[in-house]
Coordinates of N, CA and C and ligand atoms in Angstrom, one line a residue:
M3 N 137.9 51.6 18.8 CA 137.7 53.0 18.6 C 136.3 53.4 18.9
I4 N 136.2 54.6 19.5 CA 134.9 55.1 19.9 C 134.3 55.9 18.8
P5 N 133.0 55.5 18.4 CA 132.4 56.3 17.3 C 132.2 57.7 17.7
R6 N 132.4 58.6 16.7 CA 132.4 60.1 17.0 C 131.0 60.6 17.4
T7 N 130.0 60.0 16.6 CA 128.7 60.5 16.9 C 127.9 59.5 17.8
K8 N 127.4 60.1 18.9 CA 126.6 59.4 19.8 C 127.0 58.0 20.3
P9 N 128.2 57.9 20.9 CA 128.6 56.6 21.5 C 127.6 56.2 22.6
E10 N 127.4 54.8 22.7 CA 126.5 54.4 23.8 C 127.4 54.3 25.1
V11 N 126.9 54.9 26.2 CA 127.6 55.0 27.4 C 126.8 54.2 28.5
V12 N 127.5 53.2 29.1 CA 126.9 52.5 30.2 C 127.7 52.7 31.5
A13 N 127.0 52.9 32.6 CA 127.7 52.9 33.9 C 127.3 51.7 34.7
I14 N 128.4 51.1 35.3 CA 128.1 50.0 36.3 C 128.3 50.7 37.7
V15 N 127.2 50.7 38.4 CA 127.3 51.3 39.8 C 127.4 50.1 40.7
V16 N 128.6 50.0 41.4 CA 128.8 48.9 42.3 C 128.2 49.2 43.7
A17 N 127.2 48.5 44.1 CA 126.5 48.8 45.3 C 126.3 47.5 46.2
A18 N 127.1 46.5 46.0 CA 126.8 45.2 46.6 C 127.6 45.0 48.0
G19 N 128.3 46.0 48.4 CA 129.1 45.9 49.6 C 128.2 46.0 50.8
S20 N 128.7 45.5 51.9 CA 127.8 45.5 53.1 C 128.1 46.7 54.0
G21 N 129.2 47.4 53.8 CA 129.4 48.5 54.7 C 129.8 48.2 56.1
V22 N 130.8 47.3 56.2 CA 131.2 46.8 57.6 C 131.7 48.0 58.4
R23 N 132.5 48.9 57.8 CA 133.1 50.0 58.5 C 132.0 51.0 59.0
L24 N 130.9 51.1 58.3 CA 129.8 52.0 58.8 C 129.1 51.3 60.0
G25 N 129.0 50.0 59.9 CA 128.4 49.3 61.1 C 126.9 49.4 61.2
R26 N 126.2 49.6 60.1 CA 124.7 49.6 60.1 C 124.1 48.3 59.8
E27 N 122.8 48.2 60.1 CA 122.1 46.9 59.9 C 121.9 46.7 58.4
V28 N 121.7 47.8 57.6 CA 121.4 47.7 56.2 C 122.6 47.8 55.4
P29 N 122.7 47.3 54.1 CA 123.9 47.5 53.3 C 124.1 49.0 53.1
K30 N 125.4 49.4 52.9 CA 125.7 50.8 52.8 C 124.9 51.6 51.7
A31 N 124.8 51.0 50.6 CA 124.1 51.7 49.4 C 122.6 52.0 49.7
A32 N 122.0 51.3 50.7 CA 120.6 51.5 51.0 C 120.4 52.6 51.9
I33 N 121.5 53.1 52.6 CA 121.3 54.1 53.6 C 120.9 55.4 52.9
E34 N 120.0 56.1 53.5 CA 119.4 57.4 52.9 C 120.3 58.6 53.4
I35 N 120.5 59.4 52.4 CA 121.2 60.7 52.7 C 120.2 61.8 52.4
A36 N 119.8 62.6 53.4 CA 118.7 63.6 53.3 C 117.5 62.9 52.5
G37 N 117.1 61.7 52.9 CA 115.9 61.1 52.5 C 116.0 60.3 51.2
I38 N 117.2 60.3 50.5 CA 117.3 59.6 49.3 C 118.5 58.6 49.4
P39 N 118.2 57.3 49.1 CA 119.2 56.2 49.3 C 120.5 56.6 48.4
M40 N 121.6 56.2 49.0 CA 122.9 56.4 48.3 C 122.9 55.9 46.8
V41 N 122.4 54.7 46.7 CA 122.4 54.1 45.3 C 121.6 54.9 44.3
T42 N 120.5 55.5 44.8 CA 119.6 56.3 43.9 C 120.3 57.6 43.5
R43 N 121.0 58.2 44.5 CA 121.8 59.4 44.3 C 122.9 59.1 43.2
A44 N 123.6 57.9 43.4 CA 124.6 57.6 42.5 C 124.1 57.4 41.0
V45 N 123.0 56.7 40.9 CA 122.3 56.5 39.6 C 122.0 57.8 39.0
Q46 N 121.3 58.7 39.8 CA 120.9 60.0 39.3 C 122.1 60.8 38.8
A47 N 123.3 60.7 39.5 CA 124.4 61.5 39.0 C 124.9 61.0 37.7
M48 N 124.9 59.6 37.5 CA 125.3 59.0 36.3 C 124.4 59.5 35.1
L49 N 123.1 59.4 35.3 CA 122.2 59.8 34.2 C 122.3 61.3 34.0
G50 N 122.5 62.1 35.0 CA 122.6 63.5 34.9 C 123.9 63.9 34.2
G51 N 124.9 63.1 34.2 CA 126.2 63.4 33.6 C 126.3 62.8 32.2
G52 N 125.3 62.2 31.7 CA 125.3 61.9 30.2 C 125.4 60.4 30.0
V53 N 125.2 59.6 31.0 CA 125.2 58.1 30.8 C 123.9 57.7 30.2
D54 N 123.9 56.7 29.3 CA 122.6 56.2 28.7 C 121.9 55.2 29.5
R55 N 122.7 54.2 30.0 CA 122.1 53.1 30.7 C 122.9 52.8 32.0
V56 N 122.3 52.3 33.0 CA 123.0 52.0 34.2 C 122.7 50.5 34.7
V57 N 123.8 49.8 35.0 CA 123.7 48.5 35.6 C 124.1 48.6 37.1
V58 N 123.2 48.3 38.0 CA 123.5 48.4 39.4 C 123.7 47.0 40.0
A59 N 124.9 46.8 40.6 CA 125.2 45.5 41.3 C 124.8 45.7 42.7
A60 N 123.8 44.9 43.1 CA 123.2 45.1 44.5 C 123.6 43.8 45.3
P61 N 123.5 43.9 46.7 CA 123.7 42.7 47.5 C 122.6 41.7 47.1
E62 N 123.0 40.4 47.0 CA 122.1 39.4 46.5 C 120.7 39.4 47.0
T63 N 120.5 39.6 48.3 CA 119.2 39.5 48.9 C 118.5 40.9 48.8
W64 N 119.1 41.9 48.2 CA 118.5 43.2 48.1 C 118.1 43.6 46.7
V65 N 118.3 42.7 45.8 CA 118.0 43.1 44.3 C 116.6 43.7 44.1
D66 N 115.6 43.0 44.7 CA 114.2 43.5 44.5 C 114.0 44.8 45.1
R67 N 114.5 45.0 46.3 CA 114.3 46.2 47.0 C 115.0 47.4 46.3
F68 N 116.3 47.1 45.8 CA 117.0 48.2 45.1 C 116.2 48.5 43.8
A69 N 115.7 47.5 43.1 CA 114.9 47.7 41.9 C 113.7 48.5 42.1
S70 N 113.0 48.3 43.3 CA 111.8 49.0 43.4 C 112.1 50.5 43.8
S71 N 113.2 50.7 44.5 CA 113.6 52.1 44.8 C 114.1 52.8 43.6
L72 N 114.4 52.1 42.6 CA 114.9 52.7 41.3 C 113.9 52.6 40.2
A73 N 112.6 52.3 40.6 CA 111.6 52.0 39.6 C 111.3 53.2 38.6
T74 N 111.5 54.4 39.1 CA 111.3 55.6 38.3 C 112.2 55.6 37.0
F75 N 113.3 54.9 37.2 CA 114.3 54.9 36.1 C 114.4 53.5 35.4
A76 N 113.3 52.7 35.6 CA 113.4 51.3 35.2 C 113.7 51.1 33.7
D77 N 113.4 52.1 32.8 CA 113.7 51.9 31.4 C 115.2 52.0 31.1
R78 N 115.9 52.7 32.0 CA 117.3 52.9 31.8 C 118.3 52.2 32.8
V79 N 117.6 51.6 33.8 CA 118.4 51.0 34.9 C 118.1 49.6 35.1
K80 N 119.1 48.7 35.2 CA 118.9 47.3 35.5 C 119.6 46.9 36.8
V81 N 118.9 46.2 37.7 CA 119.6 45.8 39.0 C 119.9 44.3 38.9
I82 N 121.1 44.0 39.3 CA 121.6 42.6 39.2 C 122.3 42.3 40.5
P83 N 122.4 41.0 40.8 CA 123.2 40.6 42.1 C 124.7 40.8 41.9
G84 N 125.3 41.4 42.9 CA 126.7 41.7 42.8 C 127.5 40.4 43.3
G85 N 128.8 40.5 43.5 CA 129.6 39.4 43.9 C 130.3 39.6 45.2
L86 N 131.2 38.6 45.5 CA 131.9 38.6 46.8 C 132.8 39.8 47.0
M87 N 133.6 40.1 46.0 CA 134.6 41.2 46.0 C 134.1 42.3 45.1
R88 N 134.5 43.6 45.3 CA 134.1 44.6 44.3 C 134.3 44.2 42.9
Q89 N 135.5 43.6 42.6 CA 135.7 43.3 41.2 C 134.8 42.2 40.6
D90 N 134.3 41.4 41.5 CA 133.3 40.4 41.1 C 132.0 41.1 40.7
S91 N 131.6 42.1 41.5 CA 130.4 42.9 41.2 C 130.6 43.6 39.9
V92 N 131.8 44.2 39.6 CA 132.0 44.8 38.3 C 131.9 43.8 37.2
R93 N 132.5 42.6 37.4 CA 132.4 41.6 36.4 C 131.0 41.2 36.1
R94 N 130.2 41.1 37.1 CA 128.8 40.7 36.9 C 128.1 41.8 36.1
G95 N 128.4 43.0 36.5 CA 127.9 44.2 35.8 C 128.2 44.2 34.3
L96 N 129.5 43.8 34.0 CA 130.0 43.8 32.6 C 129.1 42.8 31.8
A97 N 128.8 41.6 32.4 CA 128.0 40.6 31.8 C 126.6 41.1 31.3
H98 N 126.2 42.2 32.0 CA 124.9 42.7 31.7 C 124.9 44.1 31.0
S99 N 126.1 44.5 30.6 CA 126.3 45.8 30.0 C 125.8 46.0 28.6
G100 N 125.6 44.8 27.9 CA 125.1 44.8 26.5 C 126.0 45.6 25.6
E101 N 125.5 45.9 24.4 CA 126.3 46.6 23.4 C 126.5 48.0 23.8
C102 N 127.8 48.4 23.9 CA 128.1 49.8 24.3 C 129.5 50.2 23.9
D103 N 129.8 51.4 23.9 CA 131.2 51.9 23.5 C 132.0 52.3 24.6
I104 N 131.4 52.9 25.7 CA 132.1 53.4 26.8 C 131.5 52.9 28.1
I105 N 132.3 52.4 29.0 CA 131.8 51.9 30.3 C 132.4 52.7 31.4
L106 N 131.5 53.2 32.3 CA 132.0 53.8 33.5 C 131.8 52.8 34.7
V107 N 132.7 52.9 35.7 CA 132.5 52.1 36.9 C 132.4 53.1 38.1
H108 N 131.4 53.1 38.8 CA 131.2 54.0 39.9 C 130.8 53.4 41.2
D109 N 131.4 53.8 42.3 CA 131.0 53.4 43.6 C 129.7 54.0 44.1
A110 N 128.7 53.2 44.5 CA 127.5 53.8 45.1 C 127.9 54.6 46.4
A111 N 129.0 54.2 46.9 CA 129.5 54.9 48.2 C 130.0 56.3 47.9
R112 N 129.9 56.8 46.7 CA 130.3 58.2 46.3 C 129.0 58.8 45.7
P113 N 128.0 59.0 46.6 CA 126.6 59.4 46.1 C 126.6 60.8 45.7
L114 N 127.5 61.7 46.1 CA 127.4 63.1 45.9 C 128.3 63.6 44.7
V115 N 128.8 62.6 43.9 CA 129.6 63.0 42.8 C 128.8 64.0 41.9
P116 N 129.4 65.2 41.6 CA 128.7 66.1 40.7 C 128.7 65.6 39.2
P117 N 127.5 65.7 38.6 CA 127.4 65.2 37.2 C 128.5 65.8 36.3
F118 N 129.0 66.9 36.6 CA 130.1 67.5 35.7 C 131.3 66.6 35.7
V119 N 131.5 65.9 36.8 CA 132.7 65.0 36.8 C 132.5 63.8 36.0
V120 N 131.2 63.3 36.0 CA 130.8 62.2 35.2 C 131.0 62.6 33.7
D121 N 130.5 63.7 33.3 CA 130.6 64.2 32.0 C 132.1 64.4 31.5
R122 N 132.9 64.9 32.4 CA 134.4 65.1 32.2 C 135.0 63.7 31.8
V123 N 134.7 62.7 32.6 CA 135.2 61.3 32.4 C 134.8 60.8 31.0
I124 N 133.5 60.9 30.7 CA 133.0 60.5 29.4 C 133.7 61.2 28.3
E125 N 133.9 62.5 28.4 CA 134.5 63.3 27.3 C 136.0 62.9 27.1
A126 N 136.7 62.5 28.2 CA 138.1 62.1 28.0 C 138.2 60.8 27.3
V127 N 137.2 59.9 27.5 CA 137.2 58.6 26.7 C 136.9 58.9 25.3
K128 N 135.9 59.8 25.1 CA 135.5 60.2 23.7 C 136.7 60.7 23.0
D129 N 137.6 61.5 23.7 CA 138.7 62.1 23.1 C 139.9 61.2 22.9
G130 N 139.7 59.9 23.2 CA 140.7 58.9 22.9 C 141.5 58.2 24.0
A131 N 141.1 58.6 25.3 CA 141.8 57.9 26.4 C 141.1 56.5 26.6
A132 N 141.9 55.5 26.8 CA 141.3 54.2 27.0 C 140.8 53.9 28.4
A133 N 141.5 54.6 29.3 CA 141.2 54.4 30.8 C 141.4 55.8 31.4
V134 N 140.3 56.2 32.2 CA 140.4 57.5 32.8 C 140.0 57.5 34.2
V135 N 140.7 58.2 35.1 CA 140.4 58.3 36.5 C 140.3 59.7 36.9
P136 N 139.2 60.1 37.7 CA 139.2 61.5 38.3 C 140.1 61.5 39.5
V137 N 140.9 62.6 39.7 CA 141.8 62.6 40.8 C 141.8 64.0 41.5
I138 N 142.1 64.0 42.8 CA 142.3 65.2 43.5 C 143.6 65.2 44.3
P139 N 144.1 66.4 44.6 CA 145.5 66.4 45.3 C 145.3 65.8 46.7
Q140 N 146.5 65.3 47.1 CA 146.6 64.8 48.5 C 146.8 66.0 49.4
V141 N 145.9 66.2 50.4 CA 146.1 67.4 51.3 C 146.9 67.2 52.5
D142 N 146.9 66.0 53.1 CA 147.7 65.7 54.3 C 149.2 65.5 53.8
S143 N 150.1 65.7 54.8 CA 151.4 65.3 54.6 C 151.5 63.8 54.7
L144 N 152.5 63.2 54.0 CA 152.6 61.8 54.0 C 153.9 61.3 54.6
R145 N 153.9 60.1 55.2 CA 155.1 59.5 55.7 C 155.1 58.1 55.2
R146 N 156.3 57.6 54.7 CA 156.4 56.2 54.2 C 156.9 55.4 55.4
I147 N 156.3 54.2 55.5 CA 156.7 53.3 56.6 C 158.0 52.6 56.1
R148 N 159.0 52.7 56.9 CA 160.3 52.0 56.6 C 160.7 51.2 57.8
R149 N 160.6 49.9 57.8 CA 160.9 49.1 58.9 C 160.1 49.6 60.1
S150 N 160.8 49.9 61.2 CA 160.0 50.4 62.4 C 159.9 51.9 62.5
L151 N 160.5 52.6 61.5 CA 160.5 54.0 61.5 C 159.6 54.5 60.3
T152 N 159.5 55.9 60.2 CA 158.8 56.4 59.1 C 159.7 57.6 58.5
V153 N 159.6 57.8 57.2 CA 160.3 59.0 56.6 C 159.3 59.8 55.8
A154 N 159.6 61.1 55.7 CA 158.7 62.0 55.0 C 158.6 61.6 53.5
A155 N 157.4 61.7 52.9 CA 157.3 61.4 51.5 C 156.8 62.7 50.8
D156 N 157.1 62.8 49.5 CA 156.7 64.0 48.8 C 155.2 63.9 48.4
R157 N 154.4 64.7 49.1 CA 153.0 64.7 48.9 C 152.6 65.0 47.5
S158 N 153.4 65.9 46.8 CA 153.0 66.3 45.5 C 153.2 65.2 44.5
A159 N 153.8 64.1 44.9 CA 154.0 63.0 44.0 C 152.8 62.0 44.0
F160 N 151.8 62.3 44.8 CA 150.6 61.4 44.9 C 149.3 62.1 44.6
L161 N 148.4 61.4 44.1 CA 147.0 61.9 43.8 C 146.0 60.9 44.4
R162 N 144.9 61.4 44.8 CA 143.8 60.5 45.4 C 142.9 60.2 44.2
V163 N 142.5 58.9 44.1 CA 141.7 58.5 43.0 C 140.3 58.3 43.4
Q164 N 139.4 58.8 42.5 CA 137.9 58.7 42.8 C 137.2 57.9 41.7
T165 N 136.0 57.8 41.7 CA 135.2 57.3 40.7 C 134.1 58.3 40.3
P166 N 133.4 58.2 39.1 CA 133.5 57.2 38.2 C 134.8 57.1 37.4
Q167 N 135.3 55.9 37.1 CA 136.4 55.7 36.2 C 135.8 55.3 34.8
G168 N 136.4 55.7 33.8 CA 135.8 55.5 32.5 C 136.8 54.7 31.5
F169 N 136.2 53.9 30.7 CA 137.0 53.0 29.9 C 136.3 52.8 28.5
E170 N 137.2 52.6 27.5 CA 136.7 52.0 26.2 C 136.2 50.7 26.6
A171 N 135.0 50.3 26.2 CA 134.3 49.1 26.7 C 135.2 47.9 26.5
E172 N 135.8 47.8 25.3 CA 136.6 46.6 25.0 C 137.8 46.5 25.9
V173 N 138.4 47.6 26.3 CA 139.6 47.6 27.1 C 139.2 47.1 28.5
L174 N 138.1 47.5 29.0 CA 137.7 47.1 30.4 C 137.3 45.6 30.4
R175 N 136.7 45.1 29.3 CA 136.3 43.7 29.2 C 137.6 42.9 29.1
Q176 N 138.6 43.3 28.4 CA 139.9 42.6 28.3 C 140.6 42.6 29.7
A177 N 140.6 43.7 30.3 CA 141.3 43.8 31.6 C 140.7 42.8 32.6
H178 N 139.4 42.7 32.6 CA 138.7 41.7 33.5 C 138.9 40.3 33.0
A179 N 138.9 40.1 31.8 CA 139.2 38.7 31.3 C 140.6 38.2 31.6
N180 N 141.5 39.2 31.7 CA 142.9 38.8 32.0 C 143.2 38.8 33.5
S181 N 142.3 39.3 34.3 CA 142.7 39.5 35.7 C 142.8 38.2 36.6
G182 N 142.1 37.2 36.1 CA 142.0 35.9 36.9 C 141.5 36.1 38.3
D183 N 142.2 35.5 39.3 CA 141.7 35.6 40.7 C 142.5 36.7 41.5
K184 N 143.4 37.4 40.8 CA 144.2 38.4 41.5 C 143.3 39.5 41.9
E185 N 143.6 40.1 43.1 CA 142.7 41.1 43.7 C 143.3 42.5 43.2
F186 N 142.4 43.3 42.8 CA 142.8 44.7 42.3 C 142.0 45.7 43.1
T187 N 142.6 46.9 43.4 CA 141.8 47.9 44.2 C 140.8 48.6 43.3
D188 N 141.1 48.7 42.1 CA 140.1 49.4 41.2 C 140.3 48.9 39.7
D189 N 139.5 49.4 38.9 CA 139.5 48.9 37.5 C 140.6 49.6 36.7
A190 N 141.0 50.8 37.0 CA 142.2 51.4 36.3 C 143.4 50.6 36.5
T191 N 143.6 50.1 37.8 CA 144.8 49.3 38.1 C 144.8 48.0 37.3
M192 N 143.6 47.5 37.1 CA 143.5 46.3 36.3 C 143.8 46.5 34.9
C193 N 143.5 47.7 34.4 CA 143.8 48.0 33.0 C 145.3 48.2 32.8
E194 N 145.9 48.8 33.8 CA 147.4 49.0 33.9 C 148.1 47.7 33.8
A195 N 147.5 46.7 34.4 CA 148.1 45.3 34.4 C 148.2 44.7 33.0
I196 N 147.4 45.3 32.1 CA 147.5 44.8 30.7 C 148.1 45.9 29.8
D197 N 148.9 46.7 30.5 CA 149.7 47.8 29.8 C 148.8 48.9 29.1
V198 N 147.6 49.2 29.6 CA 146.8 50.3 29.1 C 147.2 51.5 30.0
P199 N 147.6 52.6 29.3 CA 147.9 53.8 30.1 C 146.7 54.4 30.7
V200 N 146.8 54.9 31.9 CA 145.7 55.5 32.6 C 145.8 57.1 32.6
T201 N 144.7 57.7 32.1 CA 144.7 59.2 32.0 C 143.9 59.7 33.2
T202 N 144.3 60.9 33.6 CA 143.6 61.5 34.8 C 142.9 62.8 34.3
V203 N 141.7 63.1 35.0 CA 141.0 64.3 34.8 C 140.7 64.8 36.2
P204 N 140.5 66.1 36.4 CA 140.2 66.6 37.8 C 139.0 66.1 38.3
G205 N 139.1 65.5 39.5 CA 137.9 65.0 40.3 C 137.3 66.2 41.0
D206 N 136.6 65.9 42.1 CA 135.9 66.9 42.9 C 135.7 66.4 44.3
G207 N 135.9 67.3 45.3 CA 135.8 67.0 46.7 C 134.4 66.3 47.0
L208 N 133.4 66.7 46.3 CA 132.0 66.1 46.5 C 132.0 64.6 46.1
A209 N 133.0 64.1 45.4 CA 133.0 62.7 45.0 C 133.6 61.8 46.1
F210 N 133.7 62.4 47.3 CA 134.3 61.6 48.4 C 133.5 60.3 48.7
K211 N 134.3 59.3 49.2 CA 133.7 58.0 49.5 C 133.2 58.0 50.9
I212 N 132.0 57.5 51.1 CA 131.4 57.3 52.4 C 131.9 56.0 52.9
T213 N 132.7 56.0 53.9 CA 133.4 54.8 54.4 C 133.1 54.6 55.9
E214 N 133.3 55.7 56.7 CA 133.1 55.6 58.1 C 131.9 56.6 58.6
P215 N 131.4 56.3 59.8 CA 130.3 57.1 60.3 C 130.4 58.6 60.1
M216 N 131.6 59.2 60.3 CA 131.7 60.6 60.1 C 131.5 61.1 58.7
D217 N 131.8 60.3 57.7 CA 131.5 60.6 56.3 C 130.0 60.8 56.0
L218 N 129.3 59.9 56.7 CA 127.8 60.0 56.6 C 127.2 61.3 57.1
V219 N 127.8 61.8 58.2 CA 127.4 63.0 58.8 C 127.6 64.2 57.8
L220 N 128.8 64.2 57.3 CA 129.2 65.2 56.3 C 128.3 65.2 55.1
A221 N 128.0 64.0 54.6 CA 127.2 63.9 53.4 C 125.8 64.4 53.6
E222 N 125.3 64.1 54.9 CA 124.0 64.6 55.2 C 123.9 66.1 55.3
V223 N 124.9 66.7 55.9 CA 124.9 68.2 56.0 C 125.0 68.8 54.6
I224 N 125.9 68.2 53.7 CA 126.0 68.8 52.4 C 124.7 68.6 51.6
A225 N 124.1 67.4 51.7 CA 122.9 67.2 50.9 C 121.7 68.1 51.4
R226 N 121.6 68.3 52.7 CA 120.6 69.1 53.2 C 120.8 70.6 52.8
G227 N 122.0 71.0 52.7 CA 122.3 72.3 52.3 C 121.9 72.6 50.8
E228 N 121.9 71.5 50.0 CA 121.6 71.6 48.6 C 120.1 71.7 48.4
S229 N 119.3 71.0 49.3 CA 117.9 70.8 48.9 C 117.1 71.9 49.5
Ligands
LIG25 N1 131.2 46.8 46.5 C1 130.5 45.9 45.7 N2 130.6 44.5 45.9 C2 131.4 44.1 46.8 C3 132.2 45.0 47.7 C4 132.0 46.3 47.4 O1 129.7 46.3 44.8 N3 131.5 42.8 47.0 C5 131.0 48.2 46.3 C6 130.4 48.9 47.5 O2 129.0 48.7 47.5 C7 130.8 50.3 47.3 C8 132.1 50.2 46.5 O3 132.2 48.9 46.0 O4 129.9 51.2 46.6 C9 133.4 50.6 47.3 O5 133.5 49.7 48.4 P1 133.6 50.1 49.9 O6 133.6 51.5 50.1 O7 134.7 49.2 50.5 O8 132.1 49.6 50.4 P2 131.8 48.3 51.3 O9 132.6 47.2 50.9 O10 130.3 48.2 51.3 O11 132.3 48.8 52.8 P3 133.2 48.0 53.9 O12 134.5 47.7 53.1 O13 133.3 48.9 55.0 O14 132.4 46.8 54.2
LIG26 MG1 134.8 47.2 51.0

C-alpha cells in the first residue's frame, strides 16, 4: 500500500543504450538537444514532475561523464552502470533505488516528456494503480501480417505506450525477481506476467522516443522553439 501522505518517489532513468539506430559516435543519452544532453533533460523532467530521487543507468564507461554533467542535481541523482539489455539496466537501478514507495522507469531517449505526464503517472499510482503506462492513440492505419499477405487491423484497438511507467515499488521488484532471463519490451509487460493489471493514463506527443536520425531533428526544432 502507498502511504497517503508524502510517499517517496524514485525514478530510474535508463540511459545505458548505445543508440545503434542513430549511428553516432557517442551513446544516445549523451547527445545534446539544443545544448542540453538527453539524459539531463530526462532527469529534469522527472524532478519537475514530482520525483524525489533519480537513479540513472549509464553506459559502463560513461558513468563519470554522466555524473559530472548531472553535478547540479548531485544530492538527488545517483549515476550507476547499466547492463546489457534495457531490463538489466532497470534491474541495476532497482538495486540502488533504496527505500521508496513508488518507482518510475523512464527512457532517457524520451527527453522532452512534459513534467505533467510524470505527475499524472505518479498520481495514478497514489490513487491505487499498481502499474501505470502513459498511452497515445495510434495514428497510422495498421495491417496485420498473415503468411505472405496482410489484412487490415482495427487501429482503435491499439494504443502506443510511452514512459515514464509507474509502479508500486514492491510490485516492480517482484516482477523483476520473477522475470528470470526472459526478455521483456518494458516493465509493464513484466508486471502483467505476474498477473498485475496495467492501468493507462493519457501520454503526450512530446514524450516521443528518439530512435532514428529524423527524431533528433524534430527534437532539436521543438527544443529550440521552447527556449
Ligand atoms: N537502455 C539501457 N540499457 C540497455 C539498452 C537500452 O538503459 N542495455 C535504454 C536506452 O538508453 C534508452 C531506452 O533504454 O534510453 C530505450 O532504448 P532504445 O531506444 O532502444 O535505445 P538504444 O538501445 O540506445 O538504441 P538502439 O536500440 O538503436 O541501439
Ligand atoms: Mg535498444
